[in-house]
Short mmCIF file of C-alpha atoms and ligand atoms in Angstrom, two decimals:
data_model
loop_
_atom_site.label_atom_id
_atom_site.label_comp_id
_atom_site.label_asym_id
_atom_site.label_seq_id
_atom_site.Cartn_x
_atom_site.Cartn_y
_atom_site.Cartn_z
CA MET O 69 12.00 21.60 13.05
CA PHE O 70 10.35 18.37 14.15
CA ASP O 71 12.46 15.19 14.05
CA SER O 72 14.01 13.77 10.93
CA VAL O 73 14.06 10.04 10.24
CA ASP O 74 17.31 8.27 9.33
CA VAL O 75 17.12 6.02 6.31
CA GLU O 76 19.55 3.46 4.90
CA PRO O 77 21.18 4.59 1.66
CA ARG O 78 20.01 3.04 -1.61
CA GLN O 79 21.29 3.17 -5.15
CA LEU O 80 19.13 3.65 -8.18
CA GLU O 81 21.66 1.60 -10.18
CA ALA O 82 20.76 -1.44 -8.07
CA TYR O 83 17.43 -1.45 -9.91
CA ARG O 84 19.05 -1.63 -13.34
CA GLY O 85 18.12 -4.86 -15.08
CA ILE O 86 15.13 -5.22 -12.77
CA ALA O 87 13.10 -2.07 -13.47
CA PRO O 88 12.72 -0.77 -17.04
CA ASP O 89 15.79 1.12 -18.29
CA GLU O 90 13.58 3.97 -19.58
CA GLN O 91 12.37 4.63 -16.04
CA ILE O 92 15.89 4.77 -14.67
CA GLU O 93 17.01 7.12 -17.46
CA GLU O 94 14.00 9.42 -17.08
CA ILE O 95 14.58 9.60 -13.31
CA ARG O 96 18.17 10.69 -13.97
CA THR O 97 17.14 13.26 -16.58
CA LEU O 98 14.45 14.83 -14.40
CA ALA O 99 16.58 14.67 -11.26
CA ALA O 100 19.33 16.57 -13.08
CA GLN O 101 16.84 19.43 -13.48
CA PHE O 102 16.15 19.35 -9.76
CA GLY O 103 19.74 18.86 -8.60
CA GLY O 104 20.06 20.06 -5.03
CA ALA O 105 16.31 20.72 -4.74
CA ARG O 106 15.21 20.58 -1.12
CA VAL O 107 12.38 18.11 -0.71
CA LEU O 108 10.66 17.32 2.56
CA HIS O 109 8.32 14.40 3.19
CA VAL O 110 6.18 14.75 6.31
CA ASN O 111 4.11 12.01 7.94
CA ALA O 112 3.05 10.90 11.40
CA THR O 113 5.13 7.77 11.99
CA ALA O 114 8.57 6.39 11.21
CA PHE O 115 7.55 2.73 11.64
CA GLY O 116 4.65 0.53 10.72
CA GLY O 117 2.33 0.85 7.79
CA GLY O 118 2.78 1.18 4.08
CA VAL O 119 3.59 4.90 4.06
CA ALA O 120 6.63 4.55 6.33
CA GLU O 121 7.76 1.51 4.34
CA MET O 122 7.50 3.43 1.08
CA LEU O 123 9.29 6.54 2.42
CA ALA O 124 12.17 4.37 3.62
CA THR O 125 12.83 3.57 -0.05
CA ILE O 126 11.73 6.73 -1.86
CA VAL O 127 13.74 9.17 0.28
CA PRO O 128 17.14 7.47 -0.15
CA LEU O 129 16.49 6.94 -3.87
CA MET O 130 15.79 10.66 -4.28
CA ARG O 131 19.02 11.41 -2.41
CA ASP O 132 20.93 9.03 -4.63
CA VAL O 133 19.97 11.06 -7.70
CA GLY O 134 21.10 14.35 -6.17
CA ILE O 135 17.94 15.64 -4.54
CA ASP O 136 18.28 16.97 -1.02
CA ALA O 137 15.42 14.83 0.35
CA GLU O 138 14.44 14.64 3.99
CA TRP O 139 11.76 12.76 5.89
CA ARG O 140 10.41 14.25 9.10
CA VAL O 141 7.78 13.01 11.50
CA ILE O 142 5.41 15.44 13.19
CA GLU O 143 5.22 15.54 16.96
CA GLY O 144 2.14 14.19 18.65
CA ALA O 145 0.88 12.62 21.84
CA THR O 146 -1.72 9.99 22.68
CA GLU O 147 -4.62 12.48 22.58
CA PHE O 148 -3.59 13.53 19.07
CA TYR O 149 -3.18 9.97 17.77
CA GLU O 150 -6.54 8.99 19.25
CA VAL O 151 -8.18 11.78 17.32
CA THR O 152 -6.29 11.10 14.09
CA LYS O 153 -7.22 7.41 14.28
CA LYS O 154 -10.89 8.35 14.53
CA PHE O 155 -10.49 10.94 11.84
CA HIS O 156 -8.83 8.35 9.59
CA ASN O 157 -11.75 5.95 10.13
CA ALA O 158 -14.33 8.69 9.49
CA LEU O 159 -12.55 9.64 6.27
CA GLN O 160 -12.65 6.01 5.21
CA GLY O 161 -16.41 6.02 5.66
CA MET O 162 -16.88 4.68 9.18
CA ASP O 163 -19.70 6.23 11.15
CA VAL O 164 -17.67 7.70 14.01
CA PRO O 165 -18.71 11.01 15.47
CA ILE O 166 -15.91 13.51 16.05
CA SER O 167 -16.50 16.27 18.56
CA GLN O 168 -15.48 19.90 18.23
CA GLN O 169 -13.08 19.31 21.09
CA GLU O 170 -11.41 16.54 19.11
CA LEU O 171 -11.10 18.74 16.04
CA ASP O 172 -9.54 21.40 18.25
CA THR O 173 -7.01 18.84 19.47
CA TYR O 174 -6.18 17.97 15.87
CA LEU O 175 -5.64 21.63 15.03
CA ARG O 176 -3.66 22.31 18.19
CA TYR O 177 -1.07 19.66 17.28
CA ASN O 178 -0.94 20.83 13.68
CA LYS O 179 -0.35 24.35 14.96
CA LEU O 180 2.39 23.13 17.28
CA ASN O 181 4.17 21.48 14.36
CA ALA O 182 3.54 24.44 12.06
CA ASP O 183 5.20 26.67 14.67
CA ARG O 184 8.25 24.39 14.61
CA PHE O 185 8.45 24.52 10.84
CA SER O 186 11.57 26.63 10.48
CA ARG O 187 13.16 25.83 7.12
CA ASP O 188 12.40 26.51 3.49
CA TYR O 189 11.99 23.72 0.98
CA ASP O 190 11.34 23.60 -2.74
CA PHE O 191 8.75 20.85 -2.33
CA VAL O 192 6.94 19.73 0.81
CA ILE O 193 4.93 16.53 0.60
CA ILE O 194 2.42 16.11 3.39
CA HIS O 195 1.33 12.48 3.73
CA ASP O 196 -2.21 11.64 4.84
CA PRO O 197 -4.58 13.60 7.07
CA GLN O 198 -2.50 13.81 10.26
CA PRO O 199 -0.30 16.79 9.24
CA ALA O 200 -2.74 18.15 6.61
CA ALA O 201 -3.65 21.40 8.40
CA MET O 202 -0.13 22.76 8.76
CA ARG O 203 0.15 24.64 5.47
CA ARG O 204 -3.05 26.59 5.94
CA LEU O 205 -2.24 27.40 9.55
CA MET O 206 1.13 28.74 8.38
CA LEU O 207 -0.41 30.75 5.54
CA GLU O 208 -2.89 32.29 7.98
CA GLU O 209 0.11 33.66 9.85
CA GLY O 210 1.80 34.94 6.73
CA ARG O 211 4.28 32.03 6.60
CA GLY O 212 4.62 28.88 4.50
CA GLN O 213 4.58 30.55 1.10
CA ALA O 214 7.98 29.13 0.17
CA GLY O 215 8.03 26.11 -2.10
CA ARG O 216 5.26 23.99 -3.50
CA TRP O 217 3.20 22.01 -1.06
CA ILE O 218 1.64 18.69 -2.03
CA TRP O 219 -0.95 16.76 -0.05
CA ARG O 220 -0.56 13.03 -0.64
CA CYS O 221 -3.67 11.02 0.27
CA HIS O 222 -2.94 7.31 0.70
CA ILE O 223 -6.42 6.32 1.82
CA ASP O 224 -9.70 5.83 0.01
CA ILE O 225 -11.85 8.79 1.04
CA THR O 226 -14.64 8.29 -1.49
CA ASP O 227 -17.14 7.36 1.24
CA ALA O 228 -15.78 9.82 3.81
CA GLN O 229 -18.19 11.05 6.46
CA LEU O 230 -19.39 14.39 5.17
CA GLY O 231 -18.49 16.28 8.32
CA ALA O 232 -14.95 14.92 8.41
CA TRP O 233 -14.31 15.73 4.75
CA GLU O 234 -15.88 19.20 4.98
CA PHE O 235 -13.62 19.93 7.92
CA LEU O 236 -10.51 18.72 6.12
CA ARG O 237 -11.21 20.13 2.65
CA PRO O 238 -10.12 23.77 3.19
CA TYR O 239 -6.86 22.56 4.71
CA VAL O 240 -6.22 20.31 1.71
CA GLU O 241 -7.11 23.17 -0.63
CA ALA O 242 -4.36 25.29 0.88
CA HIS O 243 -1.86 23.01 -0.92
CA ASP O 244 -0.59 23.52 -4.46
CA ALA O 245 -1.44 19.97 -5.46
CA ALA O 246 -3.22 16.90 -4.14
CA VAL O 247 -2.22 13.35 -5.03
CA PHE O 248 -4.54 10.36 -4.96
CA THR O 249 -4.02 6.67 -5.65
CA MET O 250 -6.64 6.37 -8.36
CA GLN O 251 -9.01 8.63 -10.26
CA GLU O 252 -11.97 7.09 -8.41
CA TYR O 253 -10.59 8.39 -5.12
CA VAL O 254 -10.48 12.05 -6.16
CA LYS O 255 -13.18 13.98 -4.33
CA PRO O 256 -15.29 15.80 -6.93
CA ASP O 257 -15.71 18.91 -4.78
CA LEU O 258 -11.99 19.36 -4.17
CA SER O 259 -10.63 22.57 -5.61
CA VAL O 260 -6.86 22.54 -5.72
CA GLY O 261 -4.30 23.83 -8.25
CA GLU O 262 -3.25 20.42 -9.49
CA VAL O 263 -4.54 16.89 -8.96
CA ALA O 264 -2.16 14.04 -9.67
CA LEU O 265 -2.56 10.27 -9.54
CA ILE O 266 0.23 8.13 -8.16
CA ALA O 267 -0.50 4.43 -7.71
CA PRO O 268 1.24 2.41 -5.02
CA ALA O 269 4.23 0.33 -6.01
CA ILE O 270 6.39 -2.50 -4.71
CA ASP O 271 10.10 -2.62 -4.07
CA PRO O 272 11.58 -5.52 -6.05
CA LEU O 273 14.67 -5.51 -3.81
CA SER O 274 12.87 -5.82 -0.48
CA ALA O 275 12.90 -9.07 1.50
CA LYS O 276 9.28 -9.56 0.49
CA ASN O 277 9.90 -9.35 -3.24
CA ALA O 278 13.54 -10.21 -3.89
CA GLU O 279 14.38 -13.42 -5.76
CA LEU O 280 14.25 -16.64 -3.72
CA SER O 281 15.65 -19.93 -4.93
CA ALA O 282 13.30 -22.88 -5.43
CA GLU O 283 15.20 -24.57 -2.63
CA ASP O 284 14.61 -21.69 -0.21
CA VAL O 285 10.92 -21.68 -1.14
CA ALA O 286 10.64 -25.44 -0.50
CA THR O 287 12.40 -25.01 2.85
CA VAL O 288 9.86 -22.42 3.99
CA LEU O 289 7.04 -24.77 2.92
CA ARG O 290 8.49 -27.71 4.82
CA GLU O 291 9.06 -25.56 7.92
CA ASN O 292 5.33 -24.91 7.85
CA ARG O 293 4.49 -28.57 7.13
CA VAL O 294 3.17 -27.73 3.66
CA ASP O 295 4.06 -30.39 1.07
CA PRO O 296 6.15 -28.78 -1.72
CA ASP O 297 5.27 -31.66 -4.07
CA ARG O 298 1.52 -31.03 -4.03
CA PRO O 299 -0.32 -28.01 -5.50
CA VAL O 300 -0.78 -24.95 -3.30
CA ILE O 301 -3.15 -22.00 -3.52
CA ALA O 302 -2.67 -19.08 -1.15
CA GLN O 303 -4.16 -15.85 0.13
CA VAL O 304 -1.89 -13.40 1.97
CA SER O 305 -4.06 -11.03 3.98
CA ARG O 306 -5.03 -9.81 7.38
CA PHE O 307 -8.01 -11.78 8.76
CA ASP O 308 -10.63 -9.20 7.99
CA PRO O 309 -14.22 -9.56 6.75
CA TRP O 310 -13.46 -7.44 3.64
CA LYS O 311 -10.83 -9.98 2.57
CA ASP O 312 -13.50 -12.73 2.74
CA PRO O 313 -11.44 -15.44 4.50
CA LEU O 314 -14.45 -17.79 4.75
CA GLY O 315 -15.04 -17.40 1.03
CA VAL O 316 -11.42 -18.40 0.42
CA VAL O 317 -12.02 -21.69 2.27
CA ASP O 318 -15.17 -22.25 0.17
CA VAL O 319 -13.24 -21.69 -3.05
CA TYR O 320 -10.59 -24.19 -1.93
CA ARG O 321 -13.28 -26.80 -1.16
CA LEU O 322 -14.87 -26.44 -4.57
CA VAL O 323 -11.53 -26.61 -6.37
CA ARG O 324 -10.33 -29.58 -4.37
CA GLU O 325 -13.10 -31.69 -5.91
CA GLN O 326 -11.26 -31.30 -9.20
CA VAL O 327 -7.69 -31.12 -7.92
CA PRO O 328 -7.06 -33.83 -5.35
CA GLY O 329 -4.18 -33.16 -2.99
CA LEU O 330 -4.71 -29.39 -3.20
CA GLN O 331 -3.46 -27.40 -0.22
CA LEU O 332 -4.71 -23.97 0.92
CA VAL O 333 -2.36 -21.64 2.75
CA MET O 334 -3.55 -18.40 4.32
CA VAL O 335 -0.76 -16.14 5.57
CA ALA O 336 -1.43 -13.24 7.93
CA THR O 337 0.22 -10.97 10.41
CA MET O 338 -1.78 -10.50 13.58
CA ALA O 339 -1.34 -7.47 15.73
CA ASN O 340 -1.91 -8.11 19.43
CA ASP O 341 -4.18 -5.11 19.62
CA ASP O 342 -6.43 -6.26 16.77
CA PRO O 343 -9.40 -8.10 18.30
CA GLU O 344 -11.19 -8.22 14.94
CA GLY O 345 -8.26 -10.10 13.41
CA HIS O 346 -8.45 -12.76 16.13
CA LEU O 347 -12.22 -13.06 15.76
CA TRP O 348 -11.96 -13.65 12.00
CA TYR O 349 -9.06 -16.03 12.45
CA ASP O 350 -11.22 -18.12 14.83
CA ARG O 351 -14.15 -18.03 12.43
CA THR O 352 -11.93 -19.16 9.55
CA ARG O 353 -10.38 -21.92 11.65
CA GLU O 354 -13.82 -23.18 12.57
CA HIS O 355 -15.06 -22.94 8.98
CA ALA O 356 -12.06 -24.97 7.75
CA GLY O 357 -12.70 -27.63 10.42
CA ASP O 358 -9.92 -30.16 10.87
CA ASP O 359 -8.91 -30.31 7.21
CA PRO O 360 -5.17 -31.14 7.32
CA ASN O 361 -4.66 -29.45 3.95
CA VAL O 362 -5.72 -26.01 5.14
CA PHE O 363 -2.88 -24.03 6.75
CA LEU O 364 -3.57 -20.79 8.60
CA LEU O 365 -0.15 -19.29 9.23
CA THR O 366 -0.10 -16.26 11.48
CA SER O 367 2.83 -14.18 12.72
CA GLU O 368 3.14 -11.38 15.16
CA GLN O 369 6.33 -10.11 13.56
CA ASP O 370 7.59 -9.34 10.12
CA ASN O 371 7.01 -12.42 7.97
CA SER O 372 8.28 -11.03 4.67
CA GLN O 373 10.28 -14.14 3.82
CA GLN O 374 7.25 -16.36 4.42
CA VAL O 375 5.04 -14.10 2.29
CA ASN O 376 7.66 -14.11 -0.46
CA ALA O 377 7.91 -17.92 -0.39
CA PHE O 378 4.16 -18.60 -0.48
CA GLN O 379 3.51 -16.03 -3.20
CA ARG O 380 6.08 -17.97 -5.24
CA ALA O 381 5.05 -21.49 -4.21
CA ALA O 382 1.38 -21.01 -5.01
CA SER O 383 0.18 -22.03 -8.46
CA VAL O 384 -2.54 -19.44 -8.06
CA VAL O 385 -2.86 -16.66 -5.50
CA LEU O 386 -6.33 -15.66 -4.37
CA GLN O 387 -7.38 -12.21 -3.19
CA LYS O 388 -11.05 -12.66 -2.62
CA SER O 389 -11.62 -9.11 -1.41
CA LYS O 390 -15.09 -7.61 -1.30
CA ARG O 391 -13.58 -4.20 -0.78
CA GLU O 392 -9.99 -3.11 -1.13
CA GLY O 393 -7.94 0.09 -0.98
CA PHE O 394 -5.32 -0.85 -3.51
CA GLY O 395 -4.34 -4.42 -2.60
CA LEU O 396 -0.55 -4.39 -2.77
CA VAL O 397 -0.49 -8.15 -2.22
CA VAL O 398 -1.84 -8.52 -5.75
CA ALA O 399 1.15 -6.69 -7.28
CA GLU O 400 3.50 -8.68 -5.04
CA ALA O 401 2.17 -12.02 -6.28
CA LEU O 402 1.97 -10.95 -9.93
CA TRP O 403 5.60 -9.76 -9.78
CA LYS O 404 6.52 -13.34 -8.78
CA ARG O 405 4.87 -14.64 -11.95
CA THR O 406 1.96 -16.09 -10.02
CA PRO O 407 -1.46 -15.49 -11.61
CA VAL O 408 -3.98 -13.97 -9.22
CA VAL O 409 -7.73 -14.62 -9.06
CA ALA O 410 -9.20 -11.65 -7.22
CA GLY O 411 -12.30 -9.63 -6.44
CA ASN O 412 -13.09 -6.92 -8.97
CA VAL O 413 -12.88 -4.12 -6.39
CA GLY O 414 -10.72 -1.12 -5.40
CA GLY O 415 -7.27 -1.08 -6.98
CA ILE O 416 -7.39 -4.73 -8.05
CA PRO O 417 -8.69 -4.19 -11.63
CA VAL O 418 -5.86 -1.70 -12.23
CA GLN O 419 -3.35 -4.45 -11.47
CA ILE O 420 -5.00 -7.48 -13.06
CA ARG O 421 -5.93 -7.28 -16.71
CA ASP O 422 -8.74 -9.83 -16.71
CA GLY O 423 -7.74 -12.96 -18.60
CA GLN O 424 -4.15 -11.76 -19.04
CA ASP O 425 -2.56 -11.54 -15.60
CA GLY O 426 -5.20 -13.52 -13.78
CA TYR O 427 -8.95 -13.29 -13.41
CA LEU O 428 -11.32 -10.79 -11.84
CA ILE O 429 -14.21 -12.47 -10.09
CA SER O 430 -17.31 -11.53 -8.13
CA THR O 431 -18.56 -14.80 -6.64
CA THR O 432 -17.15 -17.86 -4.92
CA GLU O 433 -18.25 -20.12 -7.78
CA GLU O 434 -16.58 -17.92 -10.35
CA ALA O 435 -13.40 -17.83 -8.29
CA ALA O 436 -13.40 -21.63 -7.97
CA GLU O 437 -13.92 -22.06 -11.71
CA LYS O 438 -10.97 -19.78 -12.56
CA VAL O 439 -8.65 -21.24 -9.93
CA ALA O 440 -9.42 -24.80 -11.12
CA ARG O 441 -8.94 -23.78 -14.73
CA LEU O 442 -5.50 -22.39 -13.97
CA LEU O 443 -4.48 -25.36 -11.83
CA LEU O 444 -5.46 -27.74 -14.60
CA SER O 445 -3.62 -25.75 -17.25
CA PRO O 446 0.07 -25.28 -16.46
CA ASN O 447 0.57 -23.57 -19.83
CA GLU O 448 -1.96 -20.87 -19.09
CA GLN O 449 -0.43 -20.48 -15.63
CA THR O 450 3.03 -19.88 -17.10
CA GLN O 451 1.78 -17.52 -19.79
CA MET O 452 -0.26 -15.45 -17.39
CA GLY O 453 2.56 -15.42 -14.87
CA GLU O 454 4.92 -13.95 -17.44
CA SER O 455 2.39 -11.37 -18.61
CA ALA O 456 1.70 -10.44 -14.98
CA HIS O 457 5.40 -9.99 -14.23
CA GLN O 458 5.85 -7.65 -17.20
CA HIS O 459 2.78 -5.64 -16.22
CA ILE O 460 4.11 -5.05 -12.71
CA ARG O 461 7.57 -4.34 -14.09
CA SER O 462 6.33 -1.53 -16.27
CA ASP O 463 3.69 0.01 -14.00
CA PHE O 464 4.03 -0.93 -10.34
CA LEU O 465 7.69 -0.89 -9.27
CA ILE O 466 9.04 1.74 -6.90
CA THR O 467 11.07 3.37 -9.70
CA ARG O 468 7.82 4.38 -11.41
CA LYS O 469 6.73 6.01 -8.20
CA VAL O 470 9.94 8.04 -7.83
CA LEU O 471 9.40 9.09 -11.42
CA ASP O 472 5.81 10.14 -10.76
CA TYR O 473 6.97 12.46 -7.98
CA LEU O 474 9.64 13.99 -10.20
CA ARG O 475 7.12 14.51 -13.01
CA LEU O 476 4.83 16.24 -10.55
CA PHE O 477 7.68 18.49 -9.35
CA LYS O 478 8.26 19.42 -12.96
CA ARG O 479 4.61 20.25 -13.60
CA LEU O 480 4.51 22.36 -10.45
CA SER O 481 7.64 24.24 -11.49
CA ASN O 482 6.28 25.40 -14.83
N1 UDP Z 108 1.49 -8.56 4.66
C1 UDP Z 108 2.57 -9.10 5.32
N2 UDP Z 108 2.38 -10.25 6.01
C2 UDP Z 108 1.19 -10.88 6.05
C3 UDP Z 108 0.08 -10.32 5.37
C4 UDP Z 108 0.28 -9.15 4.68
O1 UDP Z 108 3.69 -8.57 5.29
O2 UDP Z 108 1.10 -11.92 6.69
C5 UDP Z 108 1.74 -7.35 3.86
C6 UDP Z 108 1.50 -7.63 2.40
O3 UDP Z 108 2.63 -8.28 1.85
C7 UDP Z 108 1.24 -6.23 1.87
C8 UDP Z 108 0.56 -5.54 3.04
O4 UDP Z 108 0.83 -6.33 4.20
O5 UDP Z 108 2.46 -5.58 1.55
C9 UDP Z 108 -0.96 -5.49 2.87
O6 UDP Z 108 -1.27 -4.51 1.97
P1 UDP Z 108 -2.60 -4.55 1.11
O7 UDP Z 108 -2.63 -3.28 0.34
O8 UDP Z 108 -2.67 -5.79 0.30
O9 UDP Z 108 -3.79 -4.67 2.15
P2 UDP Z 108 -4.17 -3.87 3.50
O10 UDP Z 108 -3.77 -4.77 4.61
O11 UDP Z 108 -3.42 -2.57 3.47
O12 UDP Z 108 -5.67 -3.74 3.42
#
């Protein structure tokens, strides 16, 4: 077999009192039916990215309820990752040509991993396109019939390049089920035994989402020279044109006319190898000029504590996206009882019930109007914050996600 990934143990009971009791009970009931079931999650990387982060929580939680869960990472090399990166972009709609030779490379590495696949499982969950060809390659050799195989697509492939999707589709169709984030992302021409929807979720016990005292929040603000006694609005996002960083500065300027002393904080991680991020950072810096109340805080390492603090310190969080996959930052802020004013795109409208948890907007002016309205009405802010927290609690915590997998196992077992 290819390598397994070690994960820190976790206890489902630790979520009691945080996640809804009904979710915890249903997880236990379903897990009892799958006691000892062998479950394998397969992806391409043990570190970096949302999928690895999510597996580091889901796998130990499944183990804690008696499921024999494993996480294994397929073997690859630079030539494979170069192709899968391109493939990933093409599936997300980018116009990148992929040669036959590159497709052969993709299949060669899938074959190599399929050949190493030497155990039987009750459920195999294949995450994203990198390992997606393995099942079919195994079936073609008369292997891989054991267990139910699920392809879990974490990306938005609605605008996939036709060639890339047509290549991938028969490999996906060799699975027993395919899982997408939202109904809108399900390809209409996909023919697979079962299609399930599982939305992303946040871990309320992670450093990014765990409780922080008001004092700790104020300390983080002071460390970054932000005044804890004046109002703050924030956007937490990579510097990326789709997140409209220049528009965020424009919203702040409009709102500041009504809310003197307002501060804008933009928090971002910047990978060294991301030239686009640096370009958009520079553009935003220039657009903000020398305004001392605009703070662009960038980190090259994990900045979970900083993200946590600013999502709590902000009276309103902005997510002025023009396009978005799901937008986990929205759930993160809402969980912290901070109303969010955000673009009505991608997964954002699933998370924000307009006028209840925040506001969905399409233009800069609309965003400014809603942000100002919330800043000038502390009551509405508090009410929306509470409604937002309850919404995330019932629908977007990691326990719901564990439950969704167990429900799918049950459907596939009938
Ligand atoms: N994030 C972070 N530090 C930052 C900016 C973002 O840790 O400075 C995290 C953020 O908390 C969220 C993820 O990166 O968990 C971004 O996910 P999202 O779905 O919002 O957007 P994406 O970057 O995947 O388009």
